[in-house]
mmCIF file of C-alpha atoms in Angstrom:
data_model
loop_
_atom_site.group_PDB
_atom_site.id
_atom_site.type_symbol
_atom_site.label_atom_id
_atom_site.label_comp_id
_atom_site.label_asym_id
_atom_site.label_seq_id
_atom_site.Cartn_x
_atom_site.Cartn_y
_atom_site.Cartn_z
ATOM 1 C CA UNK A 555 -1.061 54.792 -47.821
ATOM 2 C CA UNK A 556 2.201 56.615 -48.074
ATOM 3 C CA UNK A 557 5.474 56.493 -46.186
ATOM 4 C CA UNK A 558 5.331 59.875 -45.377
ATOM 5 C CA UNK A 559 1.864 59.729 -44.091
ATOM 6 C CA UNK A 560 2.941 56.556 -41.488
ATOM 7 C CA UNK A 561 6.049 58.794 -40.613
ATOM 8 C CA UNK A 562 3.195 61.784 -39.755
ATOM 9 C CA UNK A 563 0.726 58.926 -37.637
ATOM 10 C CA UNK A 564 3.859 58.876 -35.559
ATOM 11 C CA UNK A 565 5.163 62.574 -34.845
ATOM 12 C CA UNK A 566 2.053 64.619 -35.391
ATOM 13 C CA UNK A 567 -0.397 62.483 -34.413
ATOM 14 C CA UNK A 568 -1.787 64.685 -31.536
ATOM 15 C CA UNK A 569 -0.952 68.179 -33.710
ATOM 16 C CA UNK A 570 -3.434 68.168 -36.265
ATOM 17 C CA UNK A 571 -6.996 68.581 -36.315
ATOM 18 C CA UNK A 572 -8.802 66.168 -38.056
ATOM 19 C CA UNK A 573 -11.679 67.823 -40.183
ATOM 20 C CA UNK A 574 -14.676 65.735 -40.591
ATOM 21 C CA UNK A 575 -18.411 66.361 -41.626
ATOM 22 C CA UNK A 576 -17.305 68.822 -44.382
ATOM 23 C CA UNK A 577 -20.555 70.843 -45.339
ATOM 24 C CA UNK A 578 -19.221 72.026 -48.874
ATOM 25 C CA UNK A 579 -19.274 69.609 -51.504
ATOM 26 C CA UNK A 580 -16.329 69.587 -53.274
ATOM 27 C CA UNK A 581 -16.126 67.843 -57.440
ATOM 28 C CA UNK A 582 -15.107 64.517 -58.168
ATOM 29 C CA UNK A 583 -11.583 65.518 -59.286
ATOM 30 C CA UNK A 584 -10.537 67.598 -55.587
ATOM 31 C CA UNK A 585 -11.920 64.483 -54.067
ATOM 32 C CA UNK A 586 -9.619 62.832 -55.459
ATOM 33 C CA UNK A 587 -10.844 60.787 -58.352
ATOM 34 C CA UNK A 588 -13.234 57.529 -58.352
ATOM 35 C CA UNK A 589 -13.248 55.779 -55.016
ATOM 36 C CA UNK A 590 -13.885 51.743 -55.360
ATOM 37 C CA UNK A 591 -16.797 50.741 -52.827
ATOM 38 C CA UNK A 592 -16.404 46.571 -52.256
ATOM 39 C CA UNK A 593 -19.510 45.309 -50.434
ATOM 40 C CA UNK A 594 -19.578 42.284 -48.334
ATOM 41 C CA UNK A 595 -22.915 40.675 -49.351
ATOM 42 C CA UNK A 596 -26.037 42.476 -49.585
ATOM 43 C CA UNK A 597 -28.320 39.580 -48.128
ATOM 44 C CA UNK A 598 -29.690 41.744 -45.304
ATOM 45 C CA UNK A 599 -31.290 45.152 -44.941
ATOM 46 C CA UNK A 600 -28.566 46.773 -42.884
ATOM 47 C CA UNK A 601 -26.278 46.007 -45.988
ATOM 48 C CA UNK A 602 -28.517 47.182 -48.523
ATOM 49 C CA UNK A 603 -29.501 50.638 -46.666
ATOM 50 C CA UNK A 604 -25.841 51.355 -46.027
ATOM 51 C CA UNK A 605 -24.573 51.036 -49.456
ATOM 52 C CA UNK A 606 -27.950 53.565 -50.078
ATOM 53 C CA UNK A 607 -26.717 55.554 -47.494
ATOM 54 C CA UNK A 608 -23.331 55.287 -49.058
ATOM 55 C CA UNK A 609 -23.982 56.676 -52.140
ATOM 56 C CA UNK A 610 -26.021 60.114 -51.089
ATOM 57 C CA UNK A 611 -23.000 60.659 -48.801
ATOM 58 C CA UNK A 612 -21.085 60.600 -51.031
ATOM 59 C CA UNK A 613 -22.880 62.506 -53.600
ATOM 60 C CA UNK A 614 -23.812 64.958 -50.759
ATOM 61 C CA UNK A 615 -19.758 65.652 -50.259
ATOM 62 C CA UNK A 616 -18.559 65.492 -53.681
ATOM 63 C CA UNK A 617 -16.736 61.647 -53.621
ATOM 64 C CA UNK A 618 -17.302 60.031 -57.022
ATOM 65 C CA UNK A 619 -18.227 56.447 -55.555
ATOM 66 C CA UNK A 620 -18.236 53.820 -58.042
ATOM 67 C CA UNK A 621 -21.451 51.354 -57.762
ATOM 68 C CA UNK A 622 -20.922 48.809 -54.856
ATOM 69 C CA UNK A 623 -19.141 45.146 -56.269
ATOM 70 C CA UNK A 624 -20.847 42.501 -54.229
ATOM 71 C CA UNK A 625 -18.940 39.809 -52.566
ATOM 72 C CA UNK A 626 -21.846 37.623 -52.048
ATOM 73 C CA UNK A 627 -20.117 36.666 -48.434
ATOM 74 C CA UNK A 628 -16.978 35.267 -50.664
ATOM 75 C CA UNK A 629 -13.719 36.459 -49.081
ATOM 76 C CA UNK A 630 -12.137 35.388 -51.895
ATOM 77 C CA UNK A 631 -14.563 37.045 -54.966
ATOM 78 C CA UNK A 632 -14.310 40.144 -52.473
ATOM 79 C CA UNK A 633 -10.198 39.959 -52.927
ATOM 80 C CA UNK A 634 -10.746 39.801 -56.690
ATOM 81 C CA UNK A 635 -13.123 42.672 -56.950
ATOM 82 C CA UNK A 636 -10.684 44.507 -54.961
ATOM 83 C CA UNK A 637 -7.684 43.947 -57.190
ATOM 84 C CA UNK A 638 -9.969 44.585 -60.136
ATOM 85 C CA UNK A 639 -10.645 48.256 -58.456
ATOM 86 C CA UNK A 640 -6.821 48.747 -57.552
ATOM 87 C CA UNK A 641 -5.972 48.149 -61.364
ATOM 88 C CA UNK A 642 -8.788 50.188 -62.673
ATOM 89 C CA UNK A 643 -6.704 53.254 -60.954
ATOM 90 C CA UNK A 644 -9.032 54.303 -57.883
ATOM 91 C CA UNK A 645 -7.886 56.550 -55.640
ATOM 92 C CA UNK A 646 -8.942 55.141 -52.588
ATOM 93 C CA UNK A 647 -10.937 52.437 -51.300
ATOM 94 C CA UNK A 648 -13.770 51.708 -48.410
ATOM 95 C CA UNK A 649 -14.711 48.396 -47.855
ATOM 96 C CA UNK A 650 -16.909 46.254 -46.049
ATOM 97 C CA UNK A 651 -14.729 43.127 -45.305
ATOM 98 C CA UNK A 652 -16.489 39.489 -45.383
ATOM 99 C CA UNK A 653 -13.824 37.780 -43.238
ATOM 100 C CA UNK A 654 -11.233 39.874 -41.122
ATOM 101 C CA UNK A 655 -8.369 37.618 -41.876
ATOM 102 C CA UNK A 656 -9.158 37.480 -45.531
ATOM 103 C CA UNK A 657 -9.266 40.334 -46.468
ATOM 104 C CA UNK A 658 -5.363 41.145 -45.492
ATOM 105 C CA UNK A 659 -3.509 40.303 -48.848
ATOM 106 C CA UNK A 660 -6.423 42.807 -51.110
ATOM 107 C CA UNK A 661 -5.599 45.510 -48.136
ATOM 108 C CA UNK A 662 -1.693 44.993 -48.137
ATOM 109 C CA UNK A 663 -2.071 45.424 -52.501
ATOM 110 C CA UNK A 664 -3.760 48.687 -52.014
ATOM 111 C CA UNK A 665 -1.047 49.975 -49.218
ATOM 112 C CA UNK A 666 1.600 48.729 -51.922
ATOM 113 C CA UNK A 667 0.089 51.372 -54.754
ATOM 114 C CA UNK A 668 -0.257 53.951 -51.672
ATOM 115 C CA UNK A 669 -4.062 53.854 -52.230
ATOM 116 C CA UNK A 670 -5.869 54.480 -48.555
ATOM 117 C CA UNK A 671 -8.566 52.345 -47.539
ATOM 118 C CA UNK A 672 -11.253 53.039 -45.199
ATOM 119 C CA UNK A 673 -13.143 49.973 -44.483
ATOM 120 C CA UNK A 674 -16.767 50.646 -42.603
ATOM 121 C CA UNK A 675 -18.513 47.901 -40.142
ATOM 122 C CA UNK A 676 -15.587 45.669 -39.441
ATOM 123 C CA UNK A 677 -11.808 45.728 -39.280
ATOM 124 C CA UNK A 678 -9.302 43.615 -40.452
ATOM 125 C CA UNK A 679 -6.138 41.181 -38.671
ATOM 126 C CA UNK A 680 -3.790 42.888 -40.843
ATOM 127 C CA UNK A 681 -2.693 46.053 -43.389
ATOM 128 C CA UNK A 682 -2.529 49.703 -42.901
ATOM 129 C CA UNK A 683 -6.059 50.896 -42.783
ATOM 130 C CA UNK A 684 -6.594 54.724 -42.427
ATOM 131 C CA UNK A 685 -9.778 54.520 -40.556
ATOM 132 C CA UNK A 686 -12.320 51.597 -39.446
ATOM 133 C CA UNK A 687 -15.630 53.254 -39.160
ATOM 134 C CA UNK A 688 -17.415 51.016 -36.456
ATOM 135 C CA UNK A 689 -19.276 50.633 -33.359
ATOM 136 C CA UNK A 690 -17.735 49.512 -30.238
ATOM 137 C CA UNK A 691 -19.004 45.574 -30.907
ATOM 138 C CA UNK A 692 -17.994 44.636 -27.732
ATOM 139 C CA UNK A 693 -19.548 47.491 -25.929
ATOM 140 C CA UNK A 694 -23.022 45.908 -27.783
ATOM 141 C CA UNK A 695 -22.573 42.538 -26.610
ATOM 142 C CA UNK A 696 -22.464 43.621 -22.859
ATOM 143 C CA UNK A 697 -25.238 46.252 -23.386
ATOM 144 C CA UNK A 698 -27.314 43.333 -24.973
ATOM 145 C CA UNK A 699 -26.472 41.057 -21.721
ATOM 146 C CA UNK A 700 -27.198 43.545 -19.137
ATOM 147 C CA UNK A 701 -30.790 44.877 -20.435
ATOM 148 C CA UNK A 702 -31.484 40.719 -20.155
ATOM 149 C CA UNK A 703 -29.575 40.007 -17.135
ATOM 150 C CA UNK A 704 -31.285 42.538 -15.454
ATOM 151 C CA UNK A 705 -35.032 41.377 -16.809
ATOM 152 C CA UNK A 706 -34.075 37.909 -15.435
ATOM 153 C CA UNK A 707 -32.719 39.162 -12.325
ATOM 154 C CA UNK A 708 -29.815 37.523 -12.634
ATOM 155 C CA UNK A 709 -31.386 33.658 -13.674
ATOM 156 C CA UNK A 710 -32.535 31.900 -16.102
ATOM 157 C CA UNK A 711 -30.741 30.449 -19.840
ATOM 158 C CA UNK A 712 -30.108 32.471 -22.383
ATOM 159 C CA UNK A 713 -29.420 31.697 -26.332
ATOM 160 C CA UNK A 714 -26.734 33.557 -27.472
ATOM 161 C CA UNK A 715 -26.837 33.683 -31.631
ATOM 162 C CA UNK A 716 -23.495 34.693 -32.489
ATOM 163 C CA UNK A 717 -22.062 35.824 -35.836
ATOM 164 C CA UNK A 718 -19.475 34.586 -37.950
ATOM 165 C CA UNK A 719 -16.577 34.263 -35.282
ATOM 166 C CA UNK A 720 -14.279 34.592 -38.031
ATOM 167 C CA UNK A 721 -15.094 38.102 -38.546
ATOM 168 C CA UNK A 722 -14.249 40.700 -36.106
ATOM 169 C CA UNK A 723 -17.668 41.994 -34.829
ATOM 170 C CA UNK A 724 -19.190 38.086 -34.764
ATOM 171 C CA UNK A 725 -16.450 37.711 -32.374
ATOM 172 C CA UNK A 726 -16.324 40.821 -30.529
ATOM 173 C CA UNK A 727 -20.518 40.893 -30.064
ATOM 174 C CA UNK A 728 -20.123 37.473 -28.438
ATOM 175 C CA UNK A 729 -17.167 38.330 -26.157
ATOM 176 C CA UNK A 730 -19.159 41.297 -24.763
ATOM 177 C CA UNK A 731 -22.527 39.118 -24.127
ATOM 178 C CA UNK A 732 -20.486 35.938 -23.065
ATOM 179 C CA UNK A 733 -17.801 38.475 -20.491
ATOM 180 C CA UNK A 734 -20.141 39.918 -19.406
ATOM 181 C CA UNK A 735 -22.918 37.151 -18.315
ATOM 182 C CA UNK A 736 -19.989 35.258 -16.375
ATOM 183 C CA UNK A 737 -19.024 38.336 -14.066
ATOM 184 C CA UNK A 738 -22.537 39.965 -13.533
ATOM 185 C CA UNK A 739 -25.061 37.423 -13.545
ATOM 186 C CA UNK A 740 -22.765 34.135 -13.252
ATOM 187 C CA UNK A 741 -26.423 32.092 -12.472
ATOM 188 C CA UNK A 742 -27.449 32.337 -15.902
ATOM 189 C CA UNK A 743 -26.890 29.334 -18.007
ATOM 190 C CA UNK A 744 -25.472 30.732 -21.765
ATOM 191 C CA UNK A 745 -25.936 28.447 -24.736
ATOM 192 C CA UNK A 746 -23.999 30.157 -27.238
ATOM 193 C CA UNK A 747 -24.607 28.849 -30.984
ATOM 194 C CA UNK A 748 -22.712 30.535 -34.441
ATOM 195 C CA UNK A 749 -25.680 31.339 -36.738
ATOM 196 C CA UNK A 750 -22.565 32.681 -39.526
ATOM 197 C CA UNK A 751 -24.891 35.593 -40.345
ATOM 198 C CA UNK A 752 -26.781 33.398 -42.297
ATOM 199 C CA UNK A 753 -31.379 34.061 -41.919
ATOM 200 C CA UNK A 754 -31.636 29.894 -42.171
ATOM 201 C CA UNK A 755 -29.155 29.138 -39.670
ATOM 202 C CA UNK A 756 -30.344 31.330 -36.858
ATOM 203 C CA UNK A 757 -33.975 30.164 -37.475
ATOM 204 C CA UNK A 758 -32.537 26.315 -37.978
ATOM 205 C CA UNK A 759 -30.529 27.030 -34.355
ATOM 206 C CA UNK A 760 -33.644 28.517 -32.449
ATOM 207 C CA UNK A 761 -35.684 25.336 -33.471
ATOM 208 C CA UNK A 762 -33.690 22.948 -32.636
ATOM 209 C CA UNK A 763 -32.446 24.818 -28.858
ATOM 210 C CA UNK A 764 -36.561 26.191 -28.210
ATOM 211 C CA UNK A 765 -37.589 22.678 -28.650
ATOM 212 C CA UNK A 766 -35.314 20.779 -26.432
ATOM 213 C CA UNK A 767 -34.449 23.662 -23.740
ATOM 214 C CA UNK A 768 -36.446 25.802 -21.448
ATOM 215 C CA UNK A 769 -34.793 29.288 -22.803
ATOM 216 C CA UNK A 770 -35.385 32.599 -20.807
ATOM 217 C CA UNK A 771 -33.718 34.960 -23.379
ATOM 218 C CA UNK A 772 -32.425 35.504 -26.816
ATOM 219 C CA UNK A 773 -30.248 37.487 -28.029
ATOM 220 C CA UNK A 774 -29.227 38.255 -31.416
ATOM 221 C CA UNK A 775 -25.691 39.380 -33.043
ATOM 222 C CA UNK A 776 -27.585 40.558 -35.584
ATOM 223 C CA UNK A 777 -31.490 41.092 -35.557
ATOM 224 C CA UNK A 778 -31.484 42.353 -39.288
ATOM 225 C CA UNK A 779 -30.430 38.616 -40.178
ATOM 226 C CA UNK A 780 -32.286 36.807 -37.361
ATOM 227 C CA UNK A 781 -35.285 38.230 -36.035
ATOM 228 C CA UNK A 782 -37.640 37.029 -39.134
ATOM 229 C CA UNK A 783 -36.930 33.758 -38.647
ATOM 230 C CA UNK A 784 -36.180 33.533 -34.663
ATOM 231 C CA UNK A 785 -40.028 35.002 -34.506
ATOM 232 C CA UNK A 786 -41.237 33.042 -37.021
ATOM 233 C CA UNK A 787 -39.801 29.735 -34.696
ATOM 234 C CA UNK A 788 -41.191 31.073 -31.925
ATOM 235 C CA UNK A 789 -44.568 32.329 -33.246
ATOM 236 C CA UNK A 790 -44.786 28.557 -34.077
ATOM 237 C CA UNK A 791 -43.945 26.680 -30.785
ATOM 238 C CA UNK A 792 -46.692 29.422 -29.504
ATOM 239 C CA UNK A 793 -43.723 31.167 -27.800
ATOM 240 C CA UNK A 794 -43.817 34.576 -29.582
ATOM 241 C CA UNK A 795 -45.717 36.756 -26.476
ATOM 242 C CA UNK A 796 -45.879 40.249 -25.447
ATOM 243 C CA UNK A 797 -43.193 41.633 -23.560
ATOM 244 C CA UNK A 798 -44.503 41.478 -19.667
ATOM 245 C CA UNK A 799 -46.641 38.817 -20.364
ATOM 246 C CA UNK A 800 -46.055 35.306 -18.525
ATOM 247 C CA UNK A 801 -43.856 33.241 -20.058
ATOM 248 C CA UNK A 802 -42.363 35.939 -22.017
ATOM 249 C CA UNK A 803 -38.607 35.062 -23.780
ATOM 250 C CA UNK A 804 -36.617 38.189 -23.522
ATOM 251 C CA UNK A 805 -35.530 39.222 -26.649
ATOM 252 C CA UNK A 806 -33.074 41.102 -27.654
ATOM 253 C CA UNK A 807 -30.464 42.002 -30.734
ATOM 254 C CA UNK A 808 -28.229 44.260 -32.251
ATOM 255 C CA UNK A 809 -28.362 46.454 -35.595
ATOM 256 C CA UNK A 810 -31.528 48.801 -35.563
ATOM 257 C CA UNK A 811 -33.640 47.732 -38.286
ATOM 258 C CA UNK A 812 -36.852 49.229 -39.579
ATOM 259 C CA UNK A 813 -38.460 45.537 -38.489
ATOM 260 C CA UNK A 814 -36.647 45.264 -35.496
ATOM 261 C CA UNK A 815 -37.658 49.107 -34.542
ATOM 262 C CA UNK A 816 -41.409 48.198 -35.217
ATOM 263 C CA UNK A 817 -41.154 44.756 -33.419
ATOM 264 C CA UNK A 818 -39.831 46.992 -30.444
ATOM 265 C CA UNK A 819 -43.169 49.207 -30.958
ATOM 266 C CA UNK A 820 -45.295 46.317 -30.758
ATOM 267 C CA UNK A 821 -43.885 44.576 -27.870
ATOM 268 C CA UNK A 822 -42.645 41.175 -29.736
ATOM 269 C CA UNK A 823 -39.332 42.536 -29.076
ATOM 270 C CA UNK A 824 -37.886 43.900 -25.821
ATOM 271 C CA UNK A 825 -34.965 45.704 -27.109
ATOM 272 C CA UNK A 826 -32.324 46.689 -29.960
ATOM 273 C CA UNK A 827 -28.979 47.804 -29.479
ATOM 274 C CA UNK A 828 -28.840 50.299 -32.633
ATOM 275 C CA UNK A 829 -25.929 50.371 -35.136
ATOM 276 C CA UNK A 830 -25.264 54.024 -35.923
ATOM 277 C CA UNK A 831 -25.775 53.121 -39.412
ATOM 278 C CA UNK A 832 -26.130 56.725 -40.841
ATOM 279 C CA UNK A 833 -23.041 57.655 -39.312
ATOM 280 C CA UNK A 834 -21.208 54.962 -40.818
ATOM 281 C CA UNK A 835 -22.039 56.376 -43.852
ATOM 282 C CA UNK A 836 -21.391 59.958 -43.263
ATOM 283 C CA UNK A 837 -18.072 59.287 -41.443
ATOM 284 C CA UNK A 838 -16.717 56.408 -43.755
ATOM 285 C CA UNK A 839 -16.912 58.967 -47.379
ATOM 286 C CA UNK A 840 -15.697 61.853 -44.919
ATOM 287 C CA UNK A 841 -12.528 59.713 -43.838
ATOM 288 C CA UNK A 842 -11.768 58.681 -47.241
ATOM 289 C CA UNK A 843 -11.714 62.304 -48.004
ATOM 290 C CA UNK A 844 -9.453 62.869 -45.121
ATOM 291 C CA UNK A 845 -7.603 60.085 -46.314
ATOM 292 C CA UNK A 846 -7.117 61.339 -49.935
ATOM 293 C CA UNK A 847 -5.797 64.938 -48.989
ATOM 294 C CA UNK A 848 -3.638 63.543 -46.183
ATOM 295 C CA UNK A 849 -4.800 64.268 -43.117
ATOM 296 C CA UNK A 850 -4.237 62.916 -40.188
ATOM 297 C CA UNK A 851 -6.429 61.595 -37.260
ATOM 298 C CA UNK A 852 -6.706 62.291 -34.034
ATOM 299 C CA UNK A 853 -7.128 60.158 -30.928
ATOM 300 C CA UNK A 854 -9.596 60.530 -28.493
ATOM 301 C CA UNK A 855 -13.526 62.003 -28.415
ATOM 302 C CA UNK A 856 -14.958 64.265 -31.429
ATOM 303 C CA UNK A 857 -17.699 65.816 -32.584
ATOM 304 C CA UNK A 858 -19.929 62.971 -33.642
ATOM 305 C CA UNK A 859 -19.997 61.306 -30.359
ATOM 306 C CA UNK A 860 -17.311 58.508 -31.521
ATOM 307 C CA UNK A 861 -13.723 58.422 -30.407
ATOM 308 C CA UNK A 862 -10.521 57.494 -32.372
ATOM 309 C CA UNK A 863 -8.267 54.651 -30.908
ATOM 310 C CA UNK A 864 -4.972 53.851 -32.190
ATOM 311 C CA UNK A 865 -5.101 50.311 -33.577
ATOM 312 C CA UNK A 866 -1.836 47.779 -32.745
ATOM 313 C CA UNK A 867 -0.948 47.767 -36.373
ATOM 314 C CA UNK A 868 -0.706 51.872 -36.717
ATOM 315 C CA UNK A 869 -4.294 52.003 -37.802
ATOM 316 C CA UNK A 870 -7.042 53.766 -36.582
ATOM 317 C CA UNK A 871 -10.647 53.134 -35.791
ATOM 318 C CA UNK A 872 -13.820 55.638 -35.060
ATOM 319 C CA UNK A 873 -15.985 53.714 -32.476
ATOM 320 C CA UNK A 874 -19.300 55.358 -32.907
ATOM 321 C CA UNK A 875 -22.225 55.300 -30.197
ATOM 322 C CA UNK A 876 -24.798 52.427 -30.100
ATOM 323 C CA UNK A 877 -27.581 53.449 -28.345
ATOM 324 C CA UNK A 878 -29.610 51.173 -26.696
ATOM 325 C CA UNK A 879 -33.546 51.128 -28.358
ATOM 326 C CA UNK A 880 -36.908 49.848 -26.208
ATOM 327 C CA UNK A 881 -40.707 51.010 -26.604
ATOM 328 C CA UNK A 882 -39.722 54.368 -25.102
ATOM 329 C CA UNK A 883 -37.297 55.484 -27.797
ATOM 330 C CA UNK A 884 -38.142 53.431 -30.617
ATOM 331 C CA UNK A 885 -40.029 56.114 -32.477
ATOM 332 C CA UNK A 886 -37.332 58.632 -32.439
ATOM 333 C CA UNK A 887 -36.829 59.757 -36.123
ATOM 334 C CA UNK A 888 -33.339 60.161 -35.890
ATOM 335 C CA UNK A 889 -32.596 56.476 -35.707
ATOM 336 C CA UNK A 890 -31.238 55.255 -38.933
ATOM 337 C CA UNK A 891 -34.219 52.475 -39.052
ATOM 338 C CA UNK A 892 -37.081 54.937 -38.300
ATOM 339 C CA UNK A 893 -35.401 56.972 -41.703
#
């Protein structure tokens, strides 16, 4: 990102309009050139239907993406596919960091060749980023502990799977749950255990807690990594009921995912907070449009439902809306998992 484009985050910040959602396609070549696309890992189905959802964005606005380098949930491969991208000449970059911290020094190399970066589902600790396309992962966390505080009525004890806490939205997702169990329903006992978004961990961690505690609830930091195996735990310890039913564990968990949509449909699981998915993938090739010709953001509510926030390091993030999903909205077609 260029000096005279920090210089313009600072004066002119509130004076221009940011233009996002462009309906006419534009070629490769006004877009900019080839944008580099690094992917975190593509282990789960949210990560696999947003680099999908990447790619007919893209094609639908005119960005030439190149194919999605998988990190494999190595910070440091990720860093080397970056610099790989930088010195293959791109234009500008979105990427979907494995580890917040990490991910600093490949960020900092792209500012240094004043190539903008847009990174989509998580931030970073560090570097000039132009936009972080992202739900408000904090926001999730407490909308996840109210729907269950309120189903317990205030008692109980809860597991809380949390994600990597080394990564932004692990952390944030747990902070919201965790915050808000301790100031609205302080009689419910929270065992909070780091799954890492890894599928074995999360089903290891429910075995071990479901046989040796009495749990209430569940909730997930990520259902599209968990819920397979958390059920699967449960179905065997003859724990896996209908929701209403006595006995029932209250379970809930963030993302949105075709399974987790259809679990939600047949009462195995209470609720989902949904990831607005489709919108990251809209908004994250429109920014690095934006990005490309220069324009600048600006803060506060837009058209998409999101709103911009200046970020302490002069970045900026788009914190998009998460609804939250049960058996009365869970076959609205617009969500990204009913798609």
């Amino acid at each position: 990102m260029s000096n005279a484009l920090t210089k313009k985050h600072i004066s002119a910040v509130f004076a221009v309009v940011l233009a996002v959602g462009m309906s006419t396609p534009v070629n490769a070549q006004a877009a900019g050139g080839e944008v580099g696309f690094s992917e975190s890992f593509l282990t789960d189905g949210f990560q696999v239907q947003l680099v999908k959802q990447l790619a007919q964005q893209a094609k639908a606005q005119g960005v030439n993406l190149l194919p999605a380098t998988d990190a494999n949930g190595d910070a440091a491969k990720q860093n080397a596919d970056i610099a790989t991208l930088i010195s293959r000449g791109v234009s500008g970059l979105i990427v979907v960091p494995v580890d917040s911290t990490a991910i600093v020094p490949a960020i900092q190399s792209a500012n240094a060749k004043n190539i903008p970066v847009v990174t989509v589902d998580l931030g970073a600790s560090g570097g000039e980023i132009y936009m972080v396309v992202r739900a408000d992962n904090v926001y999730m966390g407490d909308a996840g502990c109210k729907y269950i505080g309120k189903k317990l009525k205030g008692k109980g004890t809860v597991l809380n799977l949390q994600g990597d806490l080394a990564s932004l939205n692990g952390k944030d997702r747990s902070t919201g749950f965790t915050d808000c169990m301790k100031s609205e329903y302080p009689k419910i006992k929270v065992i909070s255990k780091p799954m890492k978004w890894k599928s074995d961990v999360c089903a290891q961690v429910t075995q071990t807690v479901l046989s040796t505690t009495k749990i209430d609830g569940i909730f997930m930091g990520s259902e599209s990594v968990c819920l397979a195996g958390v059920q699967a735990v449960m179905k065997a310890q003859k724990k896996l009921t209908k929701v209403g039913s006595k006995g029932h564990i209250i379970s809930v968990g963030i993302d949105g995912s075709p399974a987790a949509l259809e679990a939600v449909r047949k009462r195995t699981l209470d609720a989902v907070i949904s990831q607005p998915l489709d919108l990251y993938a809209k908004m994250g090739i429109s920014y690095i449009k934006d990005a490309i010709a220069g324009k600048v953001p600006v803060l506060g509510p837009n058209a998409h439902g999101g709103t911009i926030v200046a970020l302490a390091n002069g970045s900026f993030s788009d914190l998009l809306p998460s609804p939250t999903i049960t058996k009365k909205n869970a076959k609205n077609p617009a969500l990204w998992g009913n798609g």
